[in-house]
Short mmCIF file of C-alpha atoms in Angstrom, two decimals:
data_model
loop_
_atom_site.label_atom_id
_atom_site.label_comp_id
_atom_site.label_asym_id
_atom_site.label_seq_id
_atom_site.Cartn_x
_atom_site.Cartn_y
_atom_site.Cartn_z
CA UNK H 223 0.05 0.15 0.07
CA UNK H 224 1.33 3.55 -0.52
CA UNK H 225 0.67 6.96 0.31
CA UNK H 226 -1.37 7.41 -2.79
CA UNK H 227 -4.15 5.12 -1.57
CA UNK H 228 -4.63 7.38 1.30
CA UNK H 229 -6.18 10.74 0.06
CA UNK H 230 -4.56 13.39 2.21
CA UNK H 231 -6.29 16.43 1.17
CA UNK H 232 -8.54 18.25 3.69
CA UNK H 233 -11.93 17.49 2.52
CA UNK H 234 -14.44 20.02 1.12
CA UNK H 235 -17.01 21.30 4.13
CA UNK H 236 -20.55 21.02 3.20
CA UNK H 237 -23.70 21.87 5.07
CA UNK H 238 -24.61 17.96 5.06
CA UNK H 239 -21.57 17.63 7.23
CA UNK H 240 -22.63 19.83 10.15
CA UNK H 241 -24.59 18.88 13.37
CA UNK H 242 -27.31 21.32 13.79
CA UNK H 243 -29.20 20.95 17.04
CA UNK H 244 -32.17 22.79 18.65
CA UNK H 245 -30.96 24.58 21.75
CA UNK H 246 -32.39 27.68 23.52
CA UNK H 247 -28.83 29.30 23.54
CA UNK H 248 -28.03 28.67 19.93
CA UNK H 249 -29.18 31.85 18.94
CA UNK H 250 -27.87 34.98 17.10
CA UNK H 251 -27.45 36.79 20.57
CA UNK H 252 -25.21 33.98 22.11
CA UNK H 253 -21.50 34.44 21.13
CA UNK H 254 -18.94 31.87 20.79
CA UNK H 255 -14.74 32.45 20.67
CA UNK H 256 -12.96 30.05 18.26
CA UNK H 257 -9.33 30.15 18.20
CA UNK H 258 -7.36 28.94 15.21
CA UNK H 259 -10.16 29.85 13.10
CA UNK H 260 -8.47 30.50 10.00
CA UNK H 261 -7.80 26.77 8.78
CA UNK H 262 -8.64 23.20 9.73
CA UNK H 263 -10.78 22.16 13.28
CA UNK H 264 -10.80 25.80 14.00
CA UNK H 265 -12.22 27.04 10.67
CA UNK H 266 -14.64 23.84 10.48
CA UNK H 267 -16.09 24.61 14.47
CA UNK H 268 -16.51 28.43 13.56
CA UNK H 269 -18.58 27.44 10.78
CA UNK H 270 -20.34 24.63 12.78
CA UNK H 271 -21.33 27.01 15.35
CA UNK H 272 -22.59 29.87 12.93
CA UNK H 273 -24.45 26.98 11.28
CA UNK H 274 -26.24 26.55 14.41
CA UNK H 275 -27.13 30.17 14.32
CA UNK H 276 -24.38 31.51 16.81
CA UNK H 277 -22.54 34.73 16.48
CA UNK H 278 -18.54 33.37 16.23
CA UNK H 279 -15.84 35.57 17.10
CA UNK H 280 -12.99 33.52 15.24
CA UNK H 281 -9.39 34.51 16.17
CA UNK H 282 -6.43 33.63 14.15
CA UNK H 283 -3.15 35.37 13.22
CA UNK H 284 -3.97 34.43 9.73
CA UNK H 285 -5.95 37.44 8.46
CA UNK H 286 -6.38 35.75 4.82
CA UNK H 287 -7.63 32.38 6.36
CA UNK H 288 -10.06 33.96 8.54
CA UNK H 289 -11.28 35.80 5.28
CA UNK H 290 -11.79 32.06 4.06
CA UNK H 291 -13.65 30.99 7.13
CA UNK H 292 -16.19 33.86 6.37
CA UNK H 293 -16.69 33.03 2.95
CA UNK H 294 -17.34 29.35 3.71
CA UNK H 295 -19.91 30.05 6.47
CA UNK H 296 -21.88 32.05 3.53
CA UNK H 297 -21.35 29.00 1.24
CA UNK H 298 -23.10 26.76 3.54
CA UNK H 299 -25.73 29.36 4.06
CA UNK H 300 -25.22 29.37 8.03
CA UNK H 301 -27.91 31.41 9.63
CA UNK H 302 -25.08 32.61 12.08
CA UNK H 303 -21.84 34.85 11.42
CA UNK H 304 -18.50 34.74 11.71
CA UNK H 305 -16.79 37.72 12.63
CA UNK H 306 -12.82 37.74 12.07
CA UNK H 307 -10.74 38.99 14.60
CA UNK H 308 -7.19 38.82 13.88
CA UNK H 309 -5.17 37.88 17.09
CA UNK H 310 -1.79 36.78 17.95
CA UNK H 311 -2.50 34.57 20.85
CA UNK H 312 1.05 34.85 22.28
CA UNK H 313 0.25 38.94 22.89
CA UNK H 314 -1.99 39.26 25.95
CA UNK H 315 -3.29 42.45 25.19
CA UNK H 316 -4.55 41.01 21.85
CA UNK H 317 -5.87 38.27 23.48
CA UNK H 318 -7.92 40.50 25.75
CA UNK H 319 -8.97 42.80 23.16
CA UNK H 320 -10.24 39.62 21.36
CA UNK H 321 -12.36 38.66 24.27
CA UNK H 322 -13.55 42.29 24.61
CA UNK H 323 -14.73 42.28 20.91
CA UNK H 324 -16.71 39.02 21.90
CA UNK H 325 -18.45 40.15 24.93
CA UNK H 326 -19.52 43.44 23.11
CA UNK H 327 -20.98 41.34 20.12
CA UNK H 328 -23.51 39.53 22.61
CA UNK H 329 -23.99 37.25 25.48
CA UNK H 330 -20.43 35.53 25.76
CA UNK H 331 -21.34 31.90 26.63
CA UNK H 332 -18.78 29.69 24.62
CA UNK H 333 -14.83 29.33 24.15
CA UNK H 334 -13.38 26.69 21.75
CA UNK H 335 -9.51 26.81 22.24
CA UNK H 336 -8.48 25.23 19.39
CA UNK H 337 -5.37 26.85 17.85
CA UNK H 338 -2.30 24.95 17.66
CA UNK H 339 0.77 24.19 16.00
CA UNK H 340 3.35 21.40 16.24
CA UNK H 341 7.15 20.90 15.82
CA UNK H 342 9.12 17.30 15.48
CA UNK H 343 12.26 16.69 17.45
CA UNK H 344 13.46 14.70 20.33
CA UNK H 345 13.74 15.98 23.70
CA UNK H 346 17.53 16.63 23.57
CA UNK H 347 17.23 18.26 20.47
CA UNK H 348 14.05 20.36 20.97
CA UNK H 349 14.53 24.04 20.64
CA UNK H 350 13.55 25.82 23.52
CA UNK H 351 12.17 28.74 21.44
CA UNK H 352 9.88 26.60 19.51
CA UNK H 353 8.95 24.68 23.20
CA UNK H 354 7.93 28.46 24.51
CA UNK H 355 6.19 29.29 21.21
CA UNK H 356 3.99 25.90 21.51
CA UNK H 357 3.28 26.22 25.11
CA UNK H 358 2.07 29.94 24.44
CA UNK H 359 -0.24 29.16 21.88
CA UNK H 360 -1.68 25.91 23.19
CA UNK H 361 -1.61 26.33 27.09
CA UNK H 362 -0.93 29.59 28.27
CA UNK H 363 -3.60 31.26 25.76
CA UNK H 364 -6.22 28.87 26.83
CA UNK H 365 -5.50 29.70 30.40
CA UNK H 366 -5.86 33.31 29.56
CA UNK H 367 -8.55 33.23 27.26
CA UNK H 368 -10.62 31.30 29.98
CA UNK H 369 -9.47 33.74 32.63
CA UNK H 370 -10.75 36.60 30.69
CA UNK H 371 -13.91 34.88 29.14
CA UNK H 372 -15.55 33.12 32.61
CA UNK H 373 -16.55 36.29 34.26
CA UNK H 374 -18.42 37.46 31.06
CA UNK H 375 -20.13 33.82 31.25
CA UNK H 376 -21.18 34.30 34.63
CA UNK H 377 -22.56 37.52 33.63
CA UNK H 378 -25.12 35.99 31.53
CA UNK H 379 -28.60 35.69 32.79
CA UNK H 380 -28.54 32.25 33.73
CA UNK H 381 -24.69 31.70 33.89
CA UNK H 382 -24.73 28.94 31.59
CA UNK H 383 -21.70 28.20 29.11
CA UNK H 384 -18.64 25.98 28.17
CA UNK H 385 -14.90 26.25 27.69
CA UNK H 386 -13.84 23.35 25.19
CA UNK H 387 -10.42 22.65 25.20
CA UNK H 388 -8.83 20.92 21.92
CA UNK H 389 -6.64 17.99 23.14
CA UNK H 390 -5.67 15.00 21.70
CA UNK H 391 -4.84 11.29 21.88
CA UNK H 392 -1.45 12.82 22.96
CA UNK H 393 -3.05 14.41 25.99
CA UNK H 394 -3.76 10.40 26.92
CA UNK H 395 -0.28 8.95 26.08
CA UNK H 396 3.08 9.93 25.01
CA UNK H 397 4.77 8.94 21.64
CA UNK H 398 8.42 9.93 20.61
CA UNK H 399 9.34 13.20 19.04
CA UNK H 400 6.46 15.37 20.11
CA UNK H 401 7.38 16.28 23.56
CA UNK H 402 6.13 20.07 23.59
CA UNK H 403 2.81 18.92 22.05
CA UNK H 404 2.51 16.02 24.38
CA UNK H 405 3.04 18.50 27.43
CA UNK H 406 0.50 20.84 26.40
CA UNK H 407 -1.90 18.56 25.53
CA UNK H 408 -1.57 16.87 29.20
CA UNK H 409 -1.76 20.58 30.57
CA UNK H 410 -5.21 21.29 28.88
CA UNK H 411 -6.42 18.29 30.73
CA UNK H 412 -5.78 19.85 34.16
CA UNK H 413 -7.01 23.41 32.72
CA UNK H 414 -10.14 21.73 31.72
CA UNK H 415 -10.79 20.15 35.04
CA UNK H 416 -10.01 23.42 36.80
CA UNK H 417 -12.43 25.07 34.94
CA UNK H 418 -15.06 22.24 35.80
CA UNK H 419 -14.36 22.90 39.58
CA UNK H 420 -14.74 26.58 39.42
CA UNK H 421 -17.52 26.33 37.27
CA UNK H 422 -20.60 25.50 39.64
CA UNK H 423 -22.10 23.33 37.36
CA UNK H 424 -23.45 25.98 34.94
CA UNK H 425 -19.99 26.66 33.17
CA UNK H 426 -18.49 23.77 32.19
CA UNK H 427 -15.29 22.85 31.11
CA UNK H 428 -14.73 19.76 28.65
CA UNK H 429 -12.05 18.73 26.06
CA UNK H 430 -12.01 16.84 22.79
CA UNK H 431 -9.54 14.07 22.09
CA UNK H 432 -9.02 12.63 18.69
CA UNK H 433 -6.41 10.86 16.78
CA UNK H 434 -5.24 12.12 13.50
CA UNK H 435 -7.34 14.84 11.65
CA UNK H 436 -7.13 15.55 7.91
CA UNK H 437 -5.81 19.12 8.49
CA UNK H 438 -2.89 20.96 7.17
CA UNK H 439 -1.04 20.80 10.39
CA UNK H 440 -1.47 16.82 10.11
CA UNK H 441 -0.24 16.67 6.60
CA UNK H 442 2.74 18.82 7.02
CA UNK H 443 3.56 16.42 9.74
CA UNK H 444 4.29 13.33 7.51
CA UNK H 445 7.64 14.82 5.93
CA UNK H 446 9.05 15.62 9.48
CA UNK H 447 8.07 12.51 11.31
CA UNK H 448 9.75 10.56 8.68
CA UNK H 449 12.84 12.22 8.58
CA UNK H 450 12.70 12.12 12.33
CA UNK H 451 12.14 8.33 12.85
CA UNK H 452 13.93 7.45 9.58
CA UNK H 453 11.32 5.84 7.95
CA UNK H 454 9.19 6.62 4.73
CA UNK H 455 6.13 8.75 4.67
CA UNK H 456 4.25 5.77 3.73
CA UNK H 457 5.32 4.20 6.95
CA UNK H 458 4.33 7.22 8.77
CA UNK H 459 0.82 7.03 7.40
CA UNK H 460 0.29 3.42 7.75
CA UNK H 461 2.14 2.60 10.89
CA UNK H 462 2.20 5.87 12.93
CA UNK H 463 -1.07 7.58 12.12
CA UNK H 464 -3.20 4.66 11.43
CA UNK H 465 -1.34 1.69 12.54
CA UNK H 466 -2.77 1.40 16.28
CA UNK H 467 -6.26 2.46 15.32
CA UNK H 468 -9.31 0.29 14.60
CA UNK H 469 -10.71 2.77 12.42
CA UNK H 470 -8.78 2.87 9.39
CA UNK H 471 -9.68 6.31 8.26
CA UNK H 472 -8.66 9.60 9.33
CA UNK H 473 -11.28 12.04 10.98
CA UNK H 474 -12.58 15.24 9.10
CA UNK H 475 -12.41 18.49 10.54
CA UNK H 476 -16.05 18.75 10.41
CA UNK H 477 -16.42 15.39 12.25
CA UNK H 478 -14.42 17.19 15.28
CA UNK H 479 -16.17 20.33 15.15
CA UNK H 480 -19.29 18.31 15.72
CA UNK H 481 -18.14 17.25 18.93
CA UNK H 482 -17.77 20.92 20.02
CA UNK H 483 -21.43 22.00 18.97
CA UNK H 484 -22.68 18.83 21.03
CA UNK H 485 -20.35 19.60 23.97
CA UNK H 486 -21.47 23.39 24.16
CA UNK H 487 -25.27 22.24 23.67
CA UNK H 488 -27.82 21.50 26.54
CA UNK H 489 -27.32 17.63 25.49
CA UNK H 490 -23.72 17.84 26.81
CA UNK H 491 -24.87 19.47 30.31
CA UNK H 492 -23.24 16.47 32.12
CA UNK H 493 -20.11 16.70 30.23
CA UNK H 494 -17.97 18.79 32.49
CA UNK H 495 -14.39 18.07 33.43
CA UNK H 496 -14.51 15.46 30.96
CA UNK H 497 -12.94 14.39 27.80
CA UNK H 498 -14.69 13.64 24.64
CA UNK H 499 -12.45 10.92 23.07
CA UNK H 500 -13.01 9.75 19.40
CA UNK H 501 -9.93 8.24 18.28
CA UNK H 502 -10.97 5.12 16.73
CA UNK H 503 -9.51 2.86 19.29
CA UNK H 504 -6.28 4.33 19.03
CA UNK H 505 -5.72 4.64 22.64
CA UNK H 506 -8.08 2.13 24.19
CA UNK H 507 -6.96 -1.01 22.26
CA UNK H 508 -3.64 -2.79 21.36
CA UNK H 509 -2.35 -6.10 19.35
#
């Protein structure tokens, strides 16, 4: 089998791919923040929430990518709107301005901390500047966003809302050559539980953990992983990415976005401090 037998292109998102739920808070006056909204899972999550009628503040450093997300929401005839807010998540003032913009747009109830990055290297060879950047984006920024958003969620009429954090199979176990990513994802587990502990039941925290998803971030890892491990790109896809999974296909961004939709909805009201693990059996089975 060759990598040609795997279609590694990010699939086109259509309205039919999106979970739409009836929920009293899924309305234009409700605001959701989505970080990393310019591509991949973040883009799909922003569009999925807009498809459920919410007002979405899409945050990302990639302004052109955010424009593409707005266009995609229009293409699927989403009844809600996506407001692009260019944001450098490593800049504390920029994060504060992003949360302020969301609060001004309506009742801020939901946050999807999706933004992420990857760097492939062993611990002895890992550049600390890359470690600092990755942890700033994937752990400090979610903490800061939660810190700033929680008072706004509590200030709504009923205090109902949720903060969802994008975790991973790497938040459950470790593989080689992704030490900073693994550290960040394990840290998000603690943040998620801390939010739940302080949320008094109405303000919930949850995380979403998946395996490999057809995003630009994942596709760009293949060559780097092959070089770091001294194996072929074919072996990366077959053995590293799909070898341990029982479901032999990668998830799509829309499938992950739908988990955030469910988690934010009233159907997920008992999801608090927990993790939604959809990994095709990756972390729960072995041969």
